[in-house]
């Protein structure tokens, strides 16, 4: 981001949800994890309590599935357990509205934050972060979340160098997802 106080462009650590998923799998306790978007014309039901259940049937045959209603994340745990989290659009928008990146873009009249350009993906990341509060995760994940939270608060963080494969290509926002790569100084040498 452009730091107007120092007049310099600074790197901001952003852990993508795909990197979050990879770090979760490294715990060895999670078999699979995924996030899905639910749209207005999809069939969707969820129940909590003693027998939690979630059913989602996307309206694939519809030319327009309608606006986003909710997002959910499901984790299948080693040993057969399942954990899921669901968030409605209003909850997602409340988190978006509290995001400094979104607020800054709005303040300057620019629709350039990831919340503007990739709302569904940011919503999935948000529900995965919420699900992770209930999952056994690796120390790497906890460290990555702490680092991202510090960056979100505009704290200066010493981000370790990471190896970026020469085949890595930036996405539409110029971001290369290297969140799951080990820091260069911690890579074990044979």
PDB file of C-alpha atoms in Angstrom:
ATOM      1  CA  UNK A   1       0.000   0.000   0.000  1.00  0.00           C
ATOM      2  CA  UNK A   2       1.047   3.589  -0.421  1.00  0.00           C
ATOM      3  CA  UNK A   3       2.105   4.933   2.972  1.00  0.00           C
ATOM      4  CA  UNK A   4       1.359   8.624   2.633  1.00  0.00           C
ATOM      5  CA  UNK A   5       3.141   9.422   5.891  1.00  0.00           C
ATOM      6  CA  UNK A   6       6.501   8.035   4.743  1.00  0.00           C
ATOM      7  CA  UNK A   7       5.920   8.625   1.030  1.00  0.00           C
ATOM      8  CA  UNK A   8       6.853   5.009   0.307  1.00  0.00           C
ATOM      9  CA  UNK A   9       5.065   1.975  -1.033  1.00  0.00           C
ATOM     10  CA  UNK A  10       5.081  -0.760   1.617  1.00  0.00           C
ATOM     11  CA  UNK A  11       4.401  -4.463   1.411  1.00  0.00           C
ATOM     12  CA  UNK A  12       1.308  -5.588   3.267  1.00  0.00           C
ATOM     13  CA  UNK A  13       1.026  -9.257   4.229  1.00  0.00           C
ATOM     14  CA  UNK A  14      -2.302 -10.705   3.055  1.00  0.00           C
ATOM     15  CA  UNK A  15      -2.979 -14.358   3.751  1.00  0.00           C
ATOM     16  CA  UNK A  16      -5.249 -15.671   0.992  1.00  0.00           C
ATOM     17  CA  UNK A  17      -7.912 -18.200   1.857  1.00  0.00           C
ATOM     18  CA  UNK A  18      -6.174 -20.845  -0.251  1.00  0.00           C
ATOM     19  CA  UNK A  19      -3.056 -20.334   1.862  1.00  0.00           C
ATOM     20  CA  UNK A  20      -5.202 -20.617   4.983  1.00  0.00           C
ATOM     21  CA  UNK A  21      -6.562 -23.949   3.768  1.00  0.00           C
ATOM     22  CA  UNK A  22      -3.061 -25.251   3.048  1.00  0.00           C
ATOM     23  CA  UNK A  23      -1.845 -24.237   6.501  1.00  0.00           C
ATOM     24  CA  UNK A  24      -4.866 -25.933   8.084  1.00  0.00           C
ATOM     25  CA  UNK A  25      -4.081 -29.174   6.301  1.00  0.00           C
ATOM     26  CA  UNK A  26      -0.540 -29.025   7.680  1.00  0.00           C
ATOM     27  CA  UNK A  27      -1.944 -29.501  11.197  1.00  0.00           C
ATOM     28  CA  UNK A  28      -2.540 -33.142  10.262  1.00  0.00           C
ATOM     29  CA  UNK A  29      -5.982 -33.017  11.891  1.00  0.00           C
ATOM     30  CA  UNK A  30      -7.957 -31.721   8.919  1.00  0.00           C
ATOM     31  CA  UNK A  31      -8.731 -34.027   5.995  1.00  0.00           C
ATOM     32  CA  UNK A  32     -10.443 -31.420   3.813  1.00  0.00           C
ATOM     33  CA  UNK A  33     -11.792 -27.912   4.044  1.00  0.00           C
ATOM     34  CA  UNK A  34     -13.790 -25.823   1.600  1.00  0.00           C
ATOM     35  CA  UNK A  35     -15.847 -22.652   1.393  1.00  0.00           C
ATOM     36  CA  UNK A  36     -18.890 -22.081  -0.816  1.00  0.00           C
ATOM     37  CA  UNK A  37     -21.066 -19.127  -1.758  1.00  0.00           C
ATOM     38  CA  UNK A  38     -24.852 -19.420  -1.531  1.00  0.00           C
ATOM     39  CA  UNK A  39     -26.921 -17.358  -3.960  1.00  0.00           C
ATOM     40  CA  UNK A  40     -30.567 -16.301  -3.862  1.00  0.00           C
ATOM     41  CA  UNK A  41     -31.848 -19.008  -6.245  1.00  0.00           C
ATOM     42  CA  UNK A  42     -29.887 -21.851  -4.617  1.00  0.00           C
ATOM     43  CA  UNK A  43     -31.639 -24.312  -2.308  1.00  0.00           C
ATOM     44  CA  UNK A  44     -30.023 -23.907   1.106  1.00  0.00           C
ATOM     45  CA  UNK A  45     -30.907 -25.044   4.616  1.00  0.00           C
ATOM     46  CA  UNK A  46     -28.936 -25.208   7.819  1.00  0.00           C
ATOM     47  CA  UNK A  47     -29.774 -26.440  11.305  1.00  0.00           C
ATOM     48  CA  UNK A  48     -27.778 -26.309  14.520  1.00  0.00           C
ATOM     49  CA  UNK A  49     -28.185 -28.014  17.870  1.00  0.00           C
ATOM     50  CA  UNK A  50     -27.674 -31.665  18.707  1.00  0.00           C
ATOM     51  CA  UNK A  51     -27.798 -32.752  15.051  1.00  0.00           C
ATOM     52  CA  UNK A  52     -26.256 -29.961  12.972  1.00  0.00           C
ATOM     53  CA  UNK A  53     -26.873 -30.224   9.232  1.00  0.00           C
ATOM     54  CA  UNK A  54     -26.180 -28.192   6.122  1.00  0.00           C
ATOM     55  CA  UNK A  55     -27.680 -28.790   2.660  1.00  0.00           C
ATOM     56  CA  UNK A  56     -26.761 -26.698  -0.379  1.00  0.00           C
ATOM     57  CA  UNK A  57     -27.994 -27.325  -3.894  1.00  0.00           C
ATOM     58  CA  UNK A  58     -26.690 -24.645  -6.263  1.00  0.00           C
ATOM     59  CA  UNK A  59     -29.055 -23.468  -9.001  1.00  0.00           C
ATOM     60  CA  UNK A  60     -26.603 -24.458 -11.746  1.00  0.00           C
ATOM     61  CA  UNK A  61     -29.326 -24.569 -14.394  1.00  0.00           C
ATOM     62  CA  UNK A  62     -30.241 -20.933 -13.754  1.00  0.00           C
ATOM     63  CA  UNK A  63     -28.558 -18.346 -15.988  1.00  0.00           C
ATOM     64  CA  UNK A  64     -28.463 -16.044 -12.960  1.00  0.00           C
ATOM     65  CA  UNK A  65     -28.183 -17.612  -9.510  1.00  0.00           C
ATOM     66  CA  UNK A  66     -29.031 -14.242  -7.970  1.00  0.00           C
ATOM     67  CA  UNK A  67     -27.117 -12.133  -5.462  1.00  0.00           C
ATOM     68  CA  UNK A  68     -25.006 -13.643  -2.703  1.00  0.00           C
ATOM     69  CA  UNK A  69     -27.097 -14.627   0.364  1.00  0.00           C
ATOM     70  CA  UNK A  70     -24.542 -16.392   2.536  1.00  0.00           C
ATOM     71  CA  UNK A  71     -21.233 -18.215   2.601  1.00  0.00           C
ATOM     72  CA  UNK A  72     -20.225 -21.311   4.504  1.00  0.00           C
ATOM     73  CA  UNK A  73     -17.100 -23.313   5.221  1.00  0.00           C
ATOM     74  CA  UNK A  74     -16.928 -27.031   6.011  1.00  0.00           C
ATOM     75  CA  UNK A  75     -13.996 -28.932   7.496  1.00  0.00           C
ATOM     76  CA  UNK A  76     -13.783 -32.720   7.582  1.00  0.00           C
ATOM     77  CA  UNK A  77     -11.627 -33.747  10.512  1.00  0.00           C
ATOM     78  CA  UNK A  78      -9.355 -36.729  10.891  1.00  0.00           C
ATOM     79  CA  UNK A  79     -11.379 -39.296  12.811  1.00  0.00           C
ATOM     80  CA  UNK A  80     -14.615 -38.509  10.997  1.00  0.00           C
ATOM     81  CA  UNK A  81     -15.812 -35.288  12.625  1.00  0.00           C
ATOM     82  CA  UNK A  82     -17.264 -32.410  10.626  1.00  0.00           C
ATOM     83  CA  UNK A  83     -17.293 -28.746  11.584  1.00  0.00           C
ATOM     84  CA  UNK A  84     -19.016 -25.975   9.640  1.00  0.00           C
ATOM     85  CA  UNK A  85     -19.656 -22.256   9.898  1.00  0.00           C
ATOM     86  CA  UNK A  86     -22.273 -20.170   8.074  1.00  0.00           C
ATOM     87  CA  UNK A  87     -22.394 -16.393   7.676  1.00  0.00           C
ATOM     88  CA  UNK A  88     -25.190 -14.331   6.163  1.00  0.00           C
ATOM     89  CA  UNK A  89     -24.546 -11.425   3.827  1.00  0.00           C
ATOM     90  CA  UNK A  90     -25.218  -8.831   6.552  1.00  0.00           C
ATOM     91  CA  UNK A  91     -22.512 -10.372   8.770  1.00  0.00           C
ATOM     92  CA  UNK A  92     -20.060 -10.406   5.879  1.00  0.00           C
ATOM     93  CA  UNK A  93     -20.799  -6.791   4.986  1.00  0.00           C
ATOM     94  CA  UNK A  94     -20.306  -5.721   8.617  1.00  0.00           C
ATOM     95  CA  UNK A  95     -16.814  -7.254   8.565  1.00  0.00           C
ATOM     96  CA  UNK A  96     -16.104  -5.718   5.165  1.00  0.00           C
ATOM     97  CA  UNK A  97     -17.221  -2.306   6.413  1.00  0.00           C
ATOM     98  CA  UNK A  98     -14.792  -2.542   9.354  1.00  0.00           C
ATOM     99  CA  UNK A  99     -11.862  -3.386   7.040  1.00  0.00           C
ATOM    100  CA  UNK A 100      -9.309  -0.583   6.799  1.00  0.00           C
ATOM    101  CA  UNK A 101      -8.598  -1.363   3.155  1.00  0.00           C
ATOM    102  CA  UNK A 102     -12.269  -1.084   2.259  1.00  0.00           C
ATOM    103  CA  UNK A 103     -12.710   2.089   4.320  1.00  0.00           C
ATOM    104  CA  UNK A 104      -9.698   3.718   2.680  1.00  0.00           C
ATOM    105  CA  UNK A 105     -10.897   2.826  -0.821  1.00  0.00           C
ATOM    106  CA  UNK A 106     -14.344   4.209  -0.009  1.00  0.00           C
ATOM    107  CA  UNK A 107     -12.902   7.387   1.490  1.00  0.00           C
ATOM    108  CA  UNK A 108     -10.954   8.101  -1.691  1.00  0.00           C
ATOM    109  CA  UNK A 109     -13.773   7.015  -3.999  1.00  0.00           C
ATOM    110  CA  UNK A 110     -11.789   4.116  -5.448  1.00  0.00           C
ATOM    111  CA  UNK A 111     -13.290   0.665  -5.960  1.00  0.00           C
ATOM    112  CA  UNK A 112      -9.878  -0.987  -5.758  1.00  0.00           C
ATOM    113  CA  UNK A 113      -9.908  -2.997  -2.533  1.00  0.00           C
ATOM    114  CA  UNK A 114     -10.339  -6.788  -2.746  1.00  0.00           C
ATOM    115  CA  UNK A 115     -13.766  -6.285  -1.182  1.00  0.00           C
ATOM    116  CA  UNK A 116     -14.735  -4.244  -4.254  1.00  0.00           C
ATOM    117  CA  UNK A 117     -13.148  -6.458  -6.876  1.00  0.00           C
ATOM    118  CA  UNK A 118     -13.560  -9.967  -5.389  1.00  0.00           C
ATOM    119  CA  UNK A 119     -16.435  -9.815  -2.888  1.00  0.00           C
ATOM    120  CA  UNK A 120     -17.325 -13.537  -3.027  1.00  0.00           C
ATOM    121  CA  UNK A 121     -13.708 -14.599  -2.497  1.00  0.00           C
ATOM    122  CA  UNK A 122     -13.277 -12.213   0.440  1.00  0.00           C
ATOM    123  CA  UNK A 123     -16.537 -13.526   1.917  1.00  0.00           C
ATOM    124  CA  UNK A 124     -15.188 -17.093   1.669  1.00  0.00           C
ATOM    125  CA  UNK A 125     -11.957 -16.043   3.349  1.00  0.00           C
ATOM    126  CA  UNK A 126     -13.966 -14.422   6.123  1.00  0.00           C
ATOM    127  CA  UNK A 127     -16.057 -17.521   6.861  1.00  0.00           C
ATOM    128  CA  UNK A 128     -12.951 -19.727   6.783  1.00  0.00           C
ATOM    129  CA  UNK A 129     -11.274 -17.449   9.334  1.00  0.00           C
ATOM    130  CA  UNK A 130     -14.316 -17.751  11.558  1.00  0.00           C
ATOM    131  CA  UNK A 131     -14.397 -21.559  11.166  1.00  0.00           C
ATOM    132  CA  UNK A 132     -10.735 -21.776  12.146  1.00  0.00           C
ATOM    133  CA  UNK A 133     -11.586 -20.613  15.659  1.00  0.00           C
ATOM    134  CA  UNK A 134     -13.036 -24.098  16.199  1.00  0.00           C
ATOM    135  CA  UNK A 135     -10.380 -26.162  14.405  1.00  0.00           C
ATOM    136  CA  UNK A 136      -7.033 -27.646  15.403  1.00  0.00           C
ATOM    137  CA  UNK A 137      -4.590 -25.582  13.335  1.00  0.00           C
ATOM    138  CA  UNK A 138      -0.823 -25.443  12.923  1.00  0.00           C
ATOM    139  CA  UNK A 139       1.423 -22.969  14.708  1.00  0.00           C
ATOM    140  CA  UNK A 140       2.286 -21.620  11.229  1.00  0.00           C
ATOM    141  CA  UNK A 141      -1.367 -20.664  10.745  1.00  0.00           C
ATOM    142  CA  UNK A 142      -1.580 -18.912  14.106  1.00  0.00           C
ATOM    143  CA  UNK A 143       1.602 -16.950  13.284  1.00  0.00           C
ATOM    144  CA  UNK A 144       0.275 -16.017   9.822  1.00  0.00           C
ATOM    145  CA  UNK A 145      -3.026 -14.739  11.255  1.00  0.00           C
ATOM    146  CA  UNK A 146      -1.195 -12.675  13.864  1.00  0.00           C
ATOM    147  CA  UNK A 147       0.997 -11.183  11.128  1.00  0.00           C
ATOM    148  CA  UNK A 148      -2.003 -10.333   8.953  1.00  0.00           C
ATOM    149  CA  UNK A 149      -3.880  -8.781  11.885  1.00  0.00           C
ATOM    150  CA  UNK A 150      -0.874  -6.587  12.663  1.00  0.00           C
ATOM    151  CA  UNK A 151      -0.658  -5.461   9.034  1.00  0.00           C
ATOM    152  CA  UNK A 152      -4.391  -4.731   8.964  1.00  0.00           C
ATOM    153  CA  UNK A 153      -3.796  -2.417  11.935  1.00  0.00           C
ATOM    154  CA  UNK A 154      -0.961  -0.791   9.915  1.00  0.00           C
ATOM    155  CA  UNK A 155       1.671  -1.990  12.366  1.00  0.00           C
ATOM    156  CA  UNK A 156       5.135  -2.437  10.920  1.00  0.00           C
ATOM    157  CA  UNK A 157       5.911  -6.130  10.811  1.00  0.00           C
ATOM    158  CA  UNK A 158       9.155  -7.856   9.963  1.00  0.00           C
ATOM    159  CA  UNK A 159       7.871 -10.232   7.288  1.00  0.00           C
ATOM    160  CA  UNK A 160      10.394 -12.981   6.570  1.00  0.00           C
ATOM    161  CA  UNK A 161      11.520 -13.456   2.990  1.00  0.00           C
ATOM    162  CA  UNK A 162       9.804 -16.270   1.143  1.00  0.00           C
ATOM    163  CA  UNK A 163      10.841 -18.224  -1.887  1.00  0.00           C
ATOM    164  CA  UNK A 164       8.601 -17.364  -4.821  1.00  0.00           C
ATOM    165  CA  UNK A 165       8.692 -19.986  -7.550  1.00  0.00           C
ATOM    166  CA  UNK A 166       9.666 -18.486 -10.890  1.00  0.00           C
ATOM    167  CA  UNK A 167       6.400 -19.839 -12.319  1.00  0.00           C
ATOM    168  CA  UNK A 168       4.259 -17.826  -9.872  1.00  0.00           C
ATOM    169  CA  UNK A 169       1.998 -15.327 -11.580  1.00  0.00           C
ATOM    170  CA  UNK A 170       0.250 -12.440  -9.824  1.00  0.00           C
ATOM    171  CA  UNK A 171      -3.550 -12.413  -9.785  1.00  0.00           C
ATOM    172  CA  UNK A 172      -5.678  -9.520 -11.098  1.00  0.00           C
ATOM    173  CA  UNK A 173      -4.665  -7.417  -8.067  1.00  0.00           C
ATOM    174  CA  UNK A 174      -0.951  -8.112  -8.551  1.00  0.00           C
ATOM    175  CA  UNK A 175      -0.846 -10.503  -5.565  1.00  0.00           C
ATOM    176  CA  UNK A 176       1.217 -13.691  -5.656  1.00  0.00           C
ATOM    177  CA  UNK A 177      -0.193 -16.217  -3.178  1.00  0.00           C
ATOM    178  CA  UNK A 178       2.884 -17.445  -1.318  1.00  0.00           C
ATOM    179  CA  UNK A 179       1.234 -17.652   2.098  1.00  0.00           C
ATOM    180  CA  UNK A 180       1.830 -21.374   2.384  1.00  0.00           C
ATOM    181  CA  UNK A 181       5.510 -21.198   1.472  1.00  0.00           C
ATOM    182  CA  UNK A 182       8.063 -21.542   4.251  1.00  0.00           C
ATOM    183  CA  UNK A 183      10.222 -18.518   5.115  1.00  0.00           C
ATOM    184  CA  UNK A 184      13.568 -18.721   3.334  1.00  0.00           C
ATOM    185  CA  UNK A 185      15.528 -18.628   6.597  1.00  0.00           C
ATOM    186  CA  UNK A 186      13.559 -21.591   8.001  1.00  0.00           C
ATOM    187  CA  UNK A 187      13.864 -23.920   5.009  1.00  0.00           C
ATOM    188  CA  UNK A 188      15.783 -26.995   6.078  1.00  0.00           C
ATOM    189  CA  UNK A 189      18.835 -27.788   4.011  1.00  0.00           C
ATOM    190  CA  UNK A 190      19.566 -31.472   3.168  1.00  0.00           C
TER     191      UNK A 190
END
